[in-house]
Amino acid sequence: MTHASENLASRLRQVLAAHLADPRRSRYCVAFSGGLDSSVLLALMTAIVAEWPDATLRAIHVNHGLYADADRWQSAAQAVAQKLAVDFSAIRVAVAEDAQGGVEAAARDARYRALADVMVAGEVLVCAHHLDDQLETFLLQLMRGAGLAGLAAMPVVRDLGPGLLLRPLLSVSRDELCDWARQNAVDWCEDSSNQDQQFARNYLRHRILPLLRERWPTVAGSVARSAAHCAEAESVLAELAEQDLGEPLADTAYLAAVLSTEKFDGLSAGRVRNLLRYWIRSRGYPVPGHGRLAEIIDGVVHARPDAMPVVRWRDTELRRYRDKLYLMASLGEAPDQVLAWDTDKPLALPGAMGRLELAPADLACGDGAMAERLLDRHCTVRFRVGGEYFRPAGGRRKPLKKWLQERGIPPWMRSRLPLVFCADRLAWVPGIGCAEELLAREGEDGRIICWQRAPEVNSRLSRRPASGIF
């Protein structure tokens, strides 16, 4: 390697050492488009990992299928990886070209979802975003009227799926990457879509940035410092939000994150907005824009206690029931099918509702142990249609509707609760428990029914320790 080449490799090692507990023993996955930036990154990572026998490296290409050349780009990326003797795989994603927020955002969201899905625990996804990308991101966020979180642009490291996303080249300019590629005979594929100026980033790159650099040659470094200042200020606001949030009671319930409206009592308008943004973002949901946030505050947070308002944005919704806010993915139609359940196996529920499974009676994840002998009978899972009666352990027989109201189960969940029937008798209701007549008695073997979250829901709701019913 030349001196300049070794310098770039050294800078990359320093970033890995600064952000990873044990970089020499880590599992790395390069997000590999086959373009200049990711090709340089893959070549650098290949050389570095070759020095670390306990580290592993692979490359993943995401094929968005948006252009006629997409398959050719995938083949070219695979050829580069094979030349470097790096394990290669490709993922195809579907991107709606008429997606709300634009095709760029939809492609980005689909890409990160797909990458997170294939990562293994503890793996580090390494991305080739560089200094000029950071400049573009800052300016795009500025044009959208973003707050501090948006103006902080791209962090060097963040959580992604079961591992980390790392951007070790954010201090490196594209010109430096191009020089390194030429000096080291790196092969890469030119993505013709980067010339398409209907996309905001490309318009900025080809039309606006040349003028800015002509007047302010160091604009990329200056803006990167401003982004770092914004990130620092945002971290201070996050600390304030953590203090305002405290330890929320009933942190999760019924596939949603839950927050008591009491948390907003006595807070200034700015701190209310800050707490809401922090809570929504920390749960992995998209933060609503300024207008939608105002609608949430006026129409949901400050709604009458007996109101049940809902605000929706970007496949997310926020509801209120009594004195609590419920944050969740947008609900589809309530299921109406009858599912046969072989209780020897977990039962997958429709949509993102998770699964039902049996557990030993001493595992506290359900509501009362059911007599095991009764579970050998024909069991089905159904959803409420109205008119059901239920007598839970220690209770009296009355309409299920009354029990759901008394237990504070939100109205929108009542038609979505998986009700377990044994021999056509309602045997178990989530949040209420096992039927009195089916309860395991003293000395009798019993099993508990557990309603487990779907992985995509669990990944959001387990960002903080959960308490209460999910």
Coordinates of C-alpha atoms in Angstrom, one line a residue:
M1 CA 0.0 0.0 0.0
T2 CA 1.0 3.6 -0.6
H3 CA 1.4 6.0 2.4
A4 CA -2.0 7.5 1.6
S5 CA -3.6 4.1 1.4
E6 CA -2.1 3.0 4.7
N7 CA -3.3 6.2 6.2
L8 CA -6.9 5.5 5.2
A9 CA -6.6 1.9 6.5
S10 CA -5.2 3.3 9.8
R11 CA -8.1 5.7 10.2
L12 CA -10.5 2.9 9.6
R13 CA -8.9 0.8 12.3
Q14 CA -9.1 3.7 14.7
V15 CA -12.8 4.1 14.2
L16 CA -13.3 0.3 14.7
A17 CA -11.3 0.5 17.9
A18 CA -13.1 3.5 19.2
H19 CA -16.6 2.1 18.8
L20 CA -16.3 -1.7 19.2
A21 CA -15.5 -3.6 22.4
D22 CA -13.3 -6.1 20.6
P23 CA -12.8 -5.2 16.9
R24 CA -10.3 -8.1 16.4
R25 CA -13.0 -10.7 17.2
S26 CA -16.0 -9.0 15.7
R27 CA -18.3 -10.3 12.9
Y28 CA -18.5 -7.8 10.1
C29 CA -21.0 -7.4 7.3
V30 CA -20.3 -4.8 4.6
A31 CA -23.4 -3.2 2.9
F32 CA -22.1 -3.6 -0.6
S33 CA -23.8 -1.8 -3.5
G34 CA -20.8 -2.3 -5.8
G35 CA -20.3 1.4 -6.2
L36 CA -17.1 3.3 -5.6
D37 CA -17.6 4.0 -1.8
S38 CA -18.6 0.5 -0.8
S39 CA -16.0 -1.1 -3.1
V40 CA -13.3 0.8 -1.3
L41 CA -14.7 0.0 2.1
L42 CA -14.9 -3.7 1.2
A43 CA -11.3 -3.7 0.0
L44 CA -10.2 -2.0 3.2
M45 CA -12.1 -4.3 5.4
T46 CA -10.8 -7.4 3.6
A47 CA -7.2 -6.2 4.2
I48 CA -7.9 -5.4 7.8
V49 CA -9.8 -8.6 8.7
A50 CA -7.1 -10.7 7.0
E51 CA -4.8 -9.5 9.9
W52 CA -7.4 -10.6 12.5
P53 CA -7.9 -14.4 12.4
D54 CA -10.7 -14.3 15.0
A55 CA -12.8 -11.7 12.9
T56 CA -15.2 -12.6 10.1
L57 CA -16.3 -10.7 7.1
R58 CA -19.1 -11.0 4.6
A59 CA -20.8 -8.7 2.0
I60 CA -24.5 -8.2 1.4
H61 CA -26.0 -6.5 -1.7
V62 CA -29.6 -5.1 -1.7
N63 CA -31.3 -5.3 -5.0
H64 CA -34.1 -2.7 -5.1
G65 CA -35.3 -3.7 -8.6
L66 CA -36.0 0.0 -9.4
Y67 CA -33.8 0.1 -12.6
A68 CA -33.4 -2.1 -15.6
D69 CA -29.7 -2.5 -14.7
A70 CA -30.3 -3.7 -11.2
D71 CA -29.5 -7.3 -11.9
R72 CA -26.3 -6.3 -13.8
W73 CA -25.2 -4.2 -10.8
Q74 CA -25.8 -7.2 -8.5
S75 CA -23.7 -9.5 -10.7
A76 CA -20.9 -6.9 -10.8
A77 CA -21.0 -6.6 -7.0
Q78 CA -20.8 -10.4 -6.7
A79 CA -17.8 -10.5 -9.1
V80 CA -15.9 -8.0 -6.9
A81 CA -16.6 -9.9 -3.7
Q82 CA -15.5 -13.2 -5.3
K83 CA -12.3 -11.6 -6.5
L84 CA -11.6 -10.5 -2.9
A85 CA -12.7 -14.0 -1.6
V86 CA -15.4 -12.5 0.5
D87 CA -18.6 -14.4 1.2
F88 CA -21.4 -12.7 -0.8
S89 CA -25.2 -12.7 -0.7
A90 CA -27.9 -10.6 -2.2
I91 CA -31.4 -9.6 -1.0
R92 CA -34.2 -8.5 -3.2
V93 CA -36.6 -5.9 -1.8
A94 CA -39.9 -4.5 -3.1
V95 CA -40.1 -0.7 -3.2
A96 CA -43.3 1.1 -4.0
E97 CA -42.5 3.9 -6.5
D98 CA -45.5 5.9 -5.3
A99 CA -44.7 5.5 -1.6
Q100 CA -45.6 8.3 0.7
G101 CA -42.4 10.3 1.4
G102 CA -40.9 9.5 -2.0
V103 CA -39.1 6.5 -3.5
E104 CA -35.7 7.5 -2.0
A105 CA -37.0 7.2 1.5
A106 CA -39.0 4.0 0.7
A107 CA -35.9 2.4 -0.8
R108 CA -33.8 3.4 2.2
D109 CA -36.4 2.0 4.7
A110 CA -36.7 -1.2 2.8
R111 CA -33.0 -1.6 2.6
Y112 CA -32.4 -1.2 6.3
R113 CA -35.3 -3.5 7.2
A114 CA -33.9 -6.2 4.9
L115 CA -30.4 -5.8 6.3
A116 CA -31.6 -5.9 9.9
D117 CA -33.5 -9.1 9.2
V118 CA -30.4 -11.0 8.0
M119 CA -28.0 -9.8 10.6
V120 CA -26.9 -12.2 13.3
A121 CA -26.6 -11.4 17.0
G122 CA -23.6 -9.1 17.7
E123 CA -22.8 -8.6 14.0
V124 CA -21.6 -5.2 12.8
L125 CA -23.1 -3.8 9.6
V126 CA -20.4 -1.6 8.0
C127 CA -21.7 1.1 5.7
A128 CA -19.6 3.4 3.3
H129 CA -21.2 6.7 4.0
H130 CA -18.6 9.4 3.8
L131 CA -18.0 13.1 4.6
D132 CA -19.8 14.3 1.4
D133 CA -22.8 12.1 2.2
Q134 CA -22.9 13.7 5.7
L135 CA -23.0 17.2 4.0
E136 CA -25.8 16.2 1.7
T137 CA -27.8 14.6 4.6
F138 CA -27.5 17.8 6.7
L139 CA -28.6 20.1 3.9
L140 CA -31.5 17.8 3.0
Q141 CA -32.7 17.7 6.6
L142 CA -32.3 21.5 6.7
M143 CA -34.5 21.9 3.7
R144 CA -37.2 19.7 5.4
G145 CA -37.2 21.9 8.4
A146 CA -35.7 19.2 10.7
G147 CA -35.0 19.7 14.3
L148 CA -31.8 18.8 16.1
A149 CA -32.1 15.0 15.6
G150 CA -32.4 15.5 11.9
L151 CA -29.6 18.1 11.7
A152 CA -27.3 15.7 13.6
A153 CA -27.4 13.8 10.3
M154 CA -25.9 10.3 10.4
P155 CA -24.3 8.9 13.6
V156 CA -21.1 6.9 13.4
V157 CA -22.7 4.0 15.2
R158 CA -26.2 3.0 16.2
D159 CA -28.2 -0.1 17.0
L160 CA -29.6 -2.1 14.0
G161 CA -31.6 -5.3 14.5
P162 CA -29.6 -7.7 16.6
G163 CA -26.3 -5.9 16.1
L164 CA -24.8 -2.5 15.2
L165 CA -24.6 -0.2 12.2
L166 CA -21.2 1.4 11.9
R167 CA -20.2 4.2 9.5
P168 CA -16.4 4.4 9.8
L169 CA -15.8 6.7 6.8
L170 CA -17.8 9.8 7.9
S171 CA -14.5 11.8 8.2
V172 CA -13.3 10.7 4.7
S173 CA -14.2 12.7 1.6
R174 CA -15.3 11.1 -1.7
D175 CA -12.2 12.5 -3.3
E176 CA -10.0 10.6 -0.9
L177 CA -11.9 7.4 -1.6
C178 CA -11.6 8.0 -5.3
D179 CA -7.8 8.5 -5.0
W180 CA -7.5 5.3 -2.9
A181 CA -9.5 3.3 -5.5
R182 CA -7.2 4.5 -8.3
Q183 CA -4.0 3.8 -6.4
N184 CA -5.2 0.3 -5.4
A185 CA -6.8 -0.7 -8.7
V186 CA -10.3 -1.2 -7.1
D187 CA -13.0 -2.3 -9.5
W188 CA -16.4 -0.7 -9.0
C189 CA -19.7 -0.3 -10.9
E190 CA -21.1 3.1 -11.8
D191 CA -24.8 3.4 -10.7
S192 CA -26.5 5.4 -13.4
S193 CA -29.3 6.3 -11.0
N194 CA -26.8 8.6 -9.3
Q195 CA -27.2 11.0 -12.3
D196 CA -31.0 11.1 -12.0
Q197 CA -31.7 14.7 -10.8
Q198 CA -35.3 14.0 -10.1
F199 CA -34.1 12.7 -6.7
A200 CA -33.4 15.5 -4.2
R201 CA -30.0 14.1 -3.2
N202 CA -28.7 13.9 -6.8
Y203 CA -30.0 17.4 -7.5
L204 CA -28.2 18.7 -4.5
R205 CA -25.0 16.8 -5.4
H206 CA -24.8 17.9 -9.0
R207 CA -26.4 21.4 -9.0
I208 CA -26.0 23.0 -5.5
L209 CA -22.9 21.5 -3.9
P210 CA -20.4 22.6 -6.7
L211 CA -21.5 26.2 -6.1
L212 CA -21.1 25.9 -2.4
R213 CA -17.6 24.4 -2.7
E214 CA -16.6 27.0 -5.1
R215 CA -17.4 29.7 -2.5
W216 CA -16.6 27.7 0.6
P217 CA -14.1 24.9 -0.2
T218 CA -14.2 23.5 3.3
V219 CA -18.0 23.4 3.5
A220 CA -18.2 19.6 4.1
G221 CA -15.9 19.7 7.2
S222 CA -17.7 22.8 8.6
V223 CA -21.1 21.3 8.2
A224 CA -19.9 18.0 9.8
R225 CA -18.9 20.0 12.9
S226 CA -22.3 21.7 13.0
A227 CA -23.9 18.3 12.7
A228 CA -21.8 17.1 15.7
H229 CA -22.9 20.1 17.7
C230 CA -26.5 19.3 16.9
A231 CA -25.9 15.7 18.0
E232 CA -24.5 16.8 21.3
A233 CA -27.4 19.2 21.9
E234 CA -29.8 16.4 21.0
S235 CA -28.2 14.1 23.5
V236 CA -28.7 16.7 26.2
L237 CA -32.4 16.9 25.3
A238 CA -32.6 13.1 25.4
E239 CA -31.2 13.2 29.0
L240 CA -33.9 15.7 29.9
A241 CA -36.6 13.5 28.3
E242 CA -35.3 10.5 30.3
Q243 CA -35.7 12.5 33.4
D244 CA -39.3 13.5 32.5
L245 CA -40.1 9.9 31.4
G246 CA -38.9 8.4 34.6
E247 CA -39.9 4.7 35.1
P248 CA -43.2 4.4 33.2
L249 CA -45.8 2.1 34.7
A250 CA -47.3 -0.5 32.4
D251 CA -44.6 0.3 29.9
T252 CA -46.1 -2.1 27.3
A253 CA -49.6 -3.5 26.7
Y254 CA -51.4 -5.3 23.9
L255 CA -48.7 -4.9 21.2
A256 CA -48.2 -1.2 22.0
A257 CA -45.9 1.0 23.9
V258 CA -47.8 2.8 26.7
L259 CA -47.3 6.1 28.4
S260 CA -49.3 7.7 31.1
T261 CA -50.6 11.2 30.3
E262 CA -49.6 12.1 33.9
K263 CA -46.0 12.3 32.6
F264 CA -46.9 15.6 30.8
D265 CA -48.3 17.3 33.9
G266 CA -46.5 20.5 34.7
L267 CA -44.2 20.4 31.7
S268 CA -43.7 23.4 29.4
A269 CA -44.8 23.1 25.8
G270 CA -41.3 22.6 24.6
R271 CA -40.7 19.7 27.1
V272 CA -43.9 18.1 26.1
R273 CA -42.8 18.0 22.5
N274 CA -39.4 16.8 23.5
L275 CA -40.7 14.0 25.6
L276 CA -43.1 12.8 22.9
R277 CA -40.4 12.9 20.2
Y278 CA -38.0 11.0 22.5
W279 CA -40.6 8.3 23.5
I280 CA -41.7 7.7 19.9
R281 CA -38.1 7.6 18.6
S282 CA -36.8 5.3 21.4
R283 CA -39.5 2.8 20.5
G284 CA -38.4 2.6 16.9
Y285 CA -41.3 4.4 15.3
P286 CA -40.9 7.3 12.9
V287 CA -41.1 10.7 14.6
P288 CA -44.1 12.7 13.3
G289 CA -43.6 16.1 11.7
H290 CA -44.3 19.4 13.4
G291 CA -47.9 19.6 12.3
R292 CA -48.7 16.0 13.2
L293 CA -47.0 16.4 16.6
A294 CA -49.2 19.5 17.3
E295 CA -52.2 17.4 16.4
I296 CA -51.1 14.7 18.9
I297 CA -50.6 17.2 21.7
D298 CA -53.9 19.1 21.2
G299 CA -56.1 16.1 20.1
V300 CA -54.6 13.2 22.1
V301 CA -52.5 14.2 25.1
H302 CA -54.9 17.0 26.1
A303 CA -58.1 15.2 25.1
R304 CA -60.9 14.5 27.5
P305 CA -60.3 11.4 29.6
D306 CA -63.4 9.8 28.1
A307 CA -62.3 10.5 24.5
M308 CA -60.6 7.8 22.4
P309 CA -58.8 9.9 19.7
V310 CA -56.3 8.5 17.2
V311 CA -53.6 10.1 15.1
R312 CA -51.9 8.2 12.2
W313 CA -48.7 8.8 10.3
R314 CA -46.3 6.6 8.3
D315 CA -47.9 3.2 9.2
T316 CA -47.9 4.3 12.8
E317 CA -50.7 5.3 15.1
L318 CA -51.1 6.9 18.6
R319 CA -54.3 6.3 20.5
R320 CA -55.6 7.3 23.9
Y321 CA -57.7 5.3 26.3
R322 CA -58.5 6.7 29.7
D323 CA -55.3 8.2 31.0
K324 CA -52.8 6.3 28.8
L325 CA -51.3 6.8 25.3
Y326 CA -50.8 3.7 23.1
L327 CA -48.2 3.8 20.4
M328 CA -48.2 1.0 17.8
A329 CA -48.0 0.0 14.2
S330 CA -51.1 0.8 12.2
L331 CA -53.8 -1.8 12.9
G332 CA -55.3 -3.7 10.0
E333 CA -58.7 -5.2 9.9
A334 CA -59.6 -7.3 12.9
P335 CA -59.2 -11.0 12.2
D336 CA -62.3 -13.1 12.0
Q337 CA -61.1 -16.7 11.3
V338 CA -61.2 -19.7 13.5
L339 CA -57.8 -21.3 14.0
A340 CA -57.3 -25.0 15.0
W341 CA -54.6 -25.3 17.6
D342 CA -52.5 -28.4 18.2
T343 CA -51.4 -27.4 21.7
D344 CA -48.2 -29.5 21.3
K345 CA -46.9 -26.7 19.0
P346 CA -47.0 -22.9 19.1
L347 CA -49.7 -21.3 17.1
A348 CA -48.9 -18.4 14.8
L349 CA -51.5 -15.7 14.9
P350 CA -52.5 -13.6 11.9
G351 CA -50.7 -10.4 11.0
A352 CA -48.1 -9.2 13.5
M353 CA -50.0 -10.6 16.5
G354 CA -47.3 -13.1 17.5
R355 CA -48.1 -16.6 18.7
L356 CA -49.7 -18.7 21.4
E357 CA -47.8 -21.4 23.2
L358 CA -48.0 -23.5 26.3
A359 CA -45.5 -23.2 29.2
P360 CA -45.0 -24.9 32.5
A361 CA -47.3 -23.7 35.3
D362 CA -44.5 -22.2 37.2
L363 CA -43.6 -19.8 34.3
A364 CA -45.3 -16.5 35.0
C365 CA -46.2 -15.4 31.5
G366 CA -49.9 -16.2 31.4
D367 CA -53.0 -15.9 33.5
G368 CA -53.6 -19.0 35.7
A369 CA -52.8 -22.6 34.9
M370 CA -55.2 -24.7 32.9
A371 CA -55.7 -28.3 33.7
E372 CA -53.4 -30.2 31.3
R373 CA -55.9 -33.0 30.7
L374 CA -58.3 -30.5 29.1
L375 CA -55.8 -29.3 26.6
D376 CA -55.9 -32.7 24.9
R377 CA -59.4 -31.8 23.7
H378 CA -60.1 -30.0 20.5
C379 CA -58.8 -26.4 21.0
T380 CA -59.4 -23.5 18.6
V381 CA -58.5 -19.8 18.7
R382 CA -61.3 -17.4 17.7
F383 CA -61.8 -13.6 17.8
R384 CA -64.6 -11.8 19.5
V385 CA -67.9 -11.4 17.6
G386 CA -70.0 -10.3 20.6
G387 CA -72.4 -12.1 22.9
E388 CA -69.7 -14.3 24.6
Y389 CA -70.0 -15.0 28.3
F390 CA -67.0 -15.8 30.6
R391 CA -66.3 -16.8 34.2
P392 CA -62.6 -16.4 35.1
A393 CA -61.0 -18.0 38.1
G394 CA -62.4 -16.4 41.2
G395 CA -65.0 -14.4 39.3
R396 CA -68.6 -14.8 38.3
R397 CA -70.2 -15.5 34.9
K398 CA -71.1 -12.4 33.0
P399 CA -70.7 -11.0 29.4
L400 CA -67.1 -10.9 28.2
K401 CA -67.7 -7.3 27.2
K402 CA -68.1 -6.4 30.8
W403 CA -64.9 -8.2 31.8
L404 CA -63.0 -6.4 29.1
Q405 CA -64.3 -3.1 30.2
E406 CA -63.5 -3.7 33.9
R407 CA -59.9 -4.9 33.1
G408 CA -59.3 -1.7 31.1
I409 CA -58.5 -3.5 27.9
P410 CA -58.5 -0.9 25.1
P411 CA -61.6 -1.0 22.8
W412 CA -59.6 -1.5 19.6
M413 CA -57.9 -4.6 21.0
R414 CA -61.1 -6.3 22.2
S415 CA -61.9 -7.7 18.7
R416 CA -58.2 -8.7 18.2
L417 CA -57.7 -10.7 21.4
P418 CA -57.0 -14.4 20.6
L419 CA -59.7 -16.3 22.6
V420 CA -58.9 -19.9 23.3
F421 CA -61.8 -22.4 23.2
C422 CA -61.6 -26.0 24.4
A423 CA -64.4 -28.3 23.2
D424 CA -66.3 -25.1 22.2
R425 CA -66.1 -23.6 25.7
L426 CA -64.3 -20.2 26.2
A427 CA -61.3 -21.3 28.1
W428 CA -58.8 -18.4 28.2
V429 CA -58.9 -14.7 27.5
P430 CA -55.6 -12.6 27.4
G431 CA -55.4 -10.2 30.3
I432 CA -58.2 -11.9 32.2
G433 CA -57.1 -15.5 32.5
C434 CA -58.3 -19.1 32.6
A435 CA -62.0 -20.1 33.0
E436 CA -62.9 -21.1 36.5
E437 CA -64.1 -24.6 35.5
L438 CA -61.0 -25.4 33.5
L439 CA -58.5 -24.2 36.2
A440 CA -56.0 -26.8 37.4
R441 CA -56.8 -27.9 40.9
E442 CA -54.4 -28.8 43.7
G443 CA -52.2 -31.8 42.7
E444 CA -53.3 -31.6 39.1
D445 CA -50.8 -30.9 36.3
G446 CA -51.4 -27.5 34.7
R447 CA -50.1 -25.5 31.8
I448 CA -50.1 -21.8 31.2
I449 CA -51.0 -20.2 27.9
C450 CA -48.5 -17.5 26.8
W451 CA -49.1 -14.9 24.2
Q452 CA -45.7 -14.1 22.7
R453 CA -45.0 -11.0 20.7
A454 CA -44.1 -11.1 17.0
P455 CA -40.3 -10.5 16.5
E456 CA -40.9 -7.1 14.8
V457 CA -43.1 -5.9 17.6
N458 CA -40.8 -7.4 20.3
S459 CA -37.8 -5.6 18.8
R460 CA -39.5 -2.3 19.4
L461 CA -41.2 -3.0 22.7
S462 CA -38.1 -4.5 24.3
R463 CA -35.9 -1.4 23.8
R464 CA -36.5 -0.8 27.4
P465 CA -37.4 -3.3 30.1
A466 CA -41.1 -4.0 29.8
S467 CA -43.5 -4.5 32.6
G468 CA -47.1 -5.4 32.7
I469 CA -49.2 -7.1 30.0
F470 CA -47.8 -6.8 26.4

